[in-house]
Coordinates of C-alpha atoms in Angstrom, one line a residue:
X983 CA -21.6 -48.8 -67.6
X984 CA -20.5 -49.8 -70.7
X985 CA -22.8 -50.7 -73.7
X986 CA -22.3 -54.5 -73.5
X987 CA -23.4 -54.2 -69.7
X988 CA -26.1 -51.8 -70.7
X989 CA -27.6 -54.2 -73.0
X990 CA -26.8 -57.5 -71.1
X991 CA -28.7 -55.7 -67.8
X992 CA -31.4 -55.1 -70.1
X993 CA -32.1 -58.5 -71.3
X994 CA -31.8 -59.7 -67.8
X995 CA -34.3 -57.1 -66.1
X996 CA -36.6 -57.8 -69.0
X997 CA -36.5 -61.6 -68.6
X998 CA -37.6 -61.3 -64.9
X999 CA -40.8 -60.0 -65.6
X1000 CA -43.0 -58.6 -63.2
X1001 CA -40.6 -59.2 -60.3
X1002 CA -38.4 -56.7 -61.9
X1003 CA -40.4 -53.9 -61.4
X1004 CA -40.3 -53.2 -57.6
X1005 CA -36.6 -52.4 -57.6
X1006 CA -37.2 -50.7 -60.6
X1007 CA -39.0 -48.1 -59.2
X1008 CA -36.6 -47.6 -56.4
X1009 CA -33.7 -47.1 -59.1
X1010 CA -37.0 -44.3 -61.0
X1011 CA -36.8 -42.5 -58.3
X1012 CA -33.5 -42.5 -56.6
X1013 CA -30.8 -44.1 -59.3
X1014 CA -28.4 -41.9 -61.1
X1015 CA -29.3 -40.8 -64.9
X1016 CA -27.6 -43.9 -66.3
X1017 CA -29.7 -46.1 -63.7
X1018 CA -32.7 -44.0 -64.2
X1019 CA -32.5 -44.4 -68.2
X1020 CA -31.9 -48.4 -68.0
X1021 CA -35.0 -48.7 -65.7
X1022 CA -36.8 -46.1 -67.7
X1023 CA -36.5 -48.4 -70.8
X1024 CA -37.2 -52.0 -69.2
X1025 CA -40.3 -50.5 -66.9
X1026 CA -42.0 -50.1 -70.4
X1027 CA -41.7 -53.7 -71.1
X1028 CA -42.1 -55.6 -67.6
X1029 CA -44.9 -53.0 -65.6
X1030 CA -48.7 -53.0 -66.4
X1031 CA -50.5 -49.7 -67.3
X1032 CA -51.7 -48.9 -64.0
X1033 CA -47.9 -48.5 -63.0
X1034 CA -47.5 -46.0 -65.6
X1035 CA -47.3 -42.7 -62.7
X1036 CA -44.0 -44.2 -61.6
X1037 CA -42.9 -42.8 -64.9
X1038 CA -44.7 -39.5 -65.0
X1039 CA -41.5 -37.3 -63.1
X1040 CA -39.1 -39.4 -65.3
X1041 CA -40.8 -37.8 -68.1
X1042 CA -42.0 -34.6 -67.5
X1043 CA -39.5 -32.7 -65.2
X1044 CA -37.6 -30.2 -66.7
X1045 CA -34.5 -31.7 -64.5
X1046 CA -33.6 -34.7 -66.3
X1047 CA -32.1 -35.0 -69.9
X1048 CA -34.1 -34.7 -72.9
X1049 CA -32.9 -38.0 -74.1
X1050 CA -34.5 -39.4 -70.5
X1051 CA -37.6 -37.7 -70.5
X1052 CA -38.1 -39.0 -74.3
X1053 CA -37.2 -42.9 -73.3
X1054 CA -40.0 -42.5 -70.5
X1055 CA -43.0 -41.3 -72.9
X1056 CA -41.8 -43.9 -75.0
X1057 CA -42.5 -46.4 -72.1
X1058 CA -45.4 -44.7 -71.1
X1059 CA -46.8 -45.4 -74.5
X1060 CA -45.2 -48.5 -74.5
X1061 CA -47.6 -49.5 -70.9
X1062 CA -50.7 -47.0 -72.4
X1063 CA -51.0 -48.3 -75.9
X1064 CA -48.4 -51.3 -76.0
X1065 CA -46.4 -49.8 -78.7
X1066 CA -44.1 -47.1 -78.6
X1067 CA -44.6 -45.2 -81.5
X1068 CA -47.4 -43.0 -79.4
X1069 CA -44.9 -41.4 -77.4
X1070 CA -45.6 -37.9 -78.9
X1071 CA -49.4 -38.4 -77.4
X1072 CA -47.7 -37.3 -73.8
X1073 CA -47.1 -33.8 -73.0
X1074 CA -47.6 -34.1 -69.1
X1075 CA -50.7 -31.8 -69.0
X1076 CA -52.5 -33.3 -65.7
X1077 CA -49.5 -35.4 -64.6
X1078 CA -49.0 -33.1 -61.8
X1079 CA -52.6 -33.3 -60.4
X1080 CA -53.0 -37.3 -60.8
X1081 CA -49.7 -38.2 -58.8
X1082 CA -51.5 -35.4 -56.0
X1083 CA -54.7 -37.6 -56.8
X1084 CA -52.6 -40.6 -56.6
X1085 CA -50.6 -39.6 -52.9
X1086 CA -54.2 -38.7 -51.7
X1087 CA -55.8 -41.7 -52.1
X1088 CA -52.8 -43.8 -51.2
X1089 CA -53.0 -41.5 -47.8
X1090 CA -56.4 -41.8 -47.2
X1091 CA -56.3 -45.8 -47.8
X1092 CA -58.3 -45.8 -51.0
X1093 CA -55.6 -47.7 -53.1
X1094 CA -54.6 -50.9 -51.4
X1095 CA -51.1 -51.7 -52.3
X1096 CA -51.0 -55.9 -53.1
X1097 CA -49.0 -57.3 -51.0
X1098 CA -46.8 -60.6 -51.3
X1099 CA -47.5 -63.9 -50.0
X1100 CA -45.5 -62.7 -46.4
X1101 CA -47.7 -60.2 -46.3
X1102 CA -45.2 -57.4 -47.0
X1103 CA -44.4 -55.0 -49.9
X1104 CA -41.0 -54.6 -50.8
X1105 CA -39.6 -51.0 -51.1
X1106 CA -36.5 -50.1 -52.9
X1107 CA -34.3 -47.8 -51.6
X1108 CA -30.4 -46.2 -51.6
X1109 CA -28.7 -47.7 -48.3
X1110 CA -27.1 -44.5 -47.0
X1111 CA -23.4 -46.5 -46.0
X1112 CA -23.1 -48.7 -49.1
X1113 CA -25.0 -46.0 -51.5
X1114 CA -26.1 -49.4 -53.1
X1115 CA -30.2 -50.2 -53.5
X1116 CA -31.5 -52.3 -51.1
X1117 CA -35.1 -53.9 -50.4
X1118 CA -37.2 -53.2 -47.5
X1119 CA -39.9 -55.2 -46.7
X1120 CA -42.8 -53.2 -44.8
X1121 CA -46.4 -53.6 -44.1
X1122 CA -49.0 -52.5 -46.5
X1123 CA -49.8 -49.5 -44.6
X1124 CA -45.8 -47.7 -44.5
X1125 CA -45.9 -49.1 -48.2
X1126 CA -48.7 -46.8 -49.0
X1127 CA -46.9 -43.6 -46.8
X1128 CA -43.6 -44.2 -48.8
X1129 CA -45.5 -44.1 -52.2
X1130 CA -47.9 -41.3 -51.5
X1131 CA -44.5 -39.1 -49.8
X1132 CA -42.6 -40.2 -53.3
X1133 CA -46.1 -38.7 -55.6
X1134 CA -46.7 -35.8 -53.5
X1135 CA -43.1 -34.5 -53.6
X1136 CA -43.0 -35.8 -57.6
X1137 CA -46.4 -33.5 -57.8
X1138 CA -44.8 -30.7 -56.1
X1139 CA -42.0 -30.8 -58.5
X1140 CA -43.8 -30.5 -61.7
X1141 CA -46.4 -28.2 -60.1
X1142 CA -44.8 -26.2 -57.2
X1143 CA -47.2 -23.5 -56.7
X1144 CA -50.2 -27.0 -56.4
X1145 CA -51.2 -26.1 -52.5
X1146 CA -53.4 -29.4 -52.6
X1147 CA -50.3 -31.2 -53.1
X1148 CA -47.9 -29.1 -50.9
X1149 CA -51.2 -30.0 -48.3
X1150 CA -50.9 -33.9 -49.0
X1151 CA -47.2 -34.0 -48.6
X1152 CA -47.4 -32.4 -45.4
X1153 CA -50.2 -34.1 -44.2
X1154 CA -48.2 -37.6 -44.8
X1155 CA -45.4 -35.8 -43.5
X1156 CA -47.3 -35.8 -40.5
X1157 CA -48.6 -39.5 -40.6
X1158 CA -45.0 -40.8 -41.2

């Protein structure tokens, strides 16, 4: 937690590349502020643009810190425009209705999810006994579930009163 670690994790996370971002995501959407904030600021330098909805509850809910929300527009301009200096450009107007577009089409099986070479797509998630992050590896199909429950309910959170997305949520509610 301190600064030295902060900074050291940092260059380490960054120096992995493109590996880096799977558990990245898991610590987006389930880490603590302090996890979410480190990940926040390497997923700007290691993801590609079409990852950028991962950051989109980061940095528009009202829930997390201002100083959060503003290192995750800076990434999203970092992925959008590869410089950071457009953060200002994001106000979240549509956010909402994309990650509903997003859990939709991951539902219905219009977005394949790439998996690696064992044919699996690892998932990060908080292992309920050690409250550490641990990888699951799961077929492409309970990939695309897990990501379209994470958007809907992201959707939901920025948008409650959405029905379309309250309607996708249950819907993979009922798939799971």
């Amino acid at each position: 937690n301190s600064g030295v670690d902060r900074e050291q994790a940092f260059v380490a996370l960054t120096r992995m590349g493109e590996p880096a971002v799977a558990p990245l995501i898991g610590f987006l959407f389930q880490g603590d502020e302090s996890q979410k904030l480190l990940a926040t600021q390497v997923f700007g330098w290691v993801a590609s643009k079409h990852d950028s909805p991962y950051l989109y509850a980061v940095a528009f809910s009202d829930e997390n810190e201002p100083g959060l929300r503003d290192a995750a527009k800076q990434s999203l301009s970092r992925l959008q425009y590869k410089d950071s200096k457009f953060a200002g450009r994001f106000d979240g107007f549509g956010a909402a209705a994309e990650l509903r577009t997003l859990a939709e089409r991951l539902l219905k099986g219009d977005v394949k999810l790439e998996a690696e070479d064992d044919g699996l797509i690892p998932v990060w998630v908080r292992d309920p006994d050690s409250s550490s992050f641990v990888e699951k590896r799961v077929s492409p199909h309970s990939a695309a579930i897990f990501r379209a429950e994470q958007f809907a309910r992201q959707a939901i959170a920025l948008s409650p009163t959405d029905k379309r997305a309250q309607s996708v949520l249950l819907n993979v509610m009922l798939t799971r």
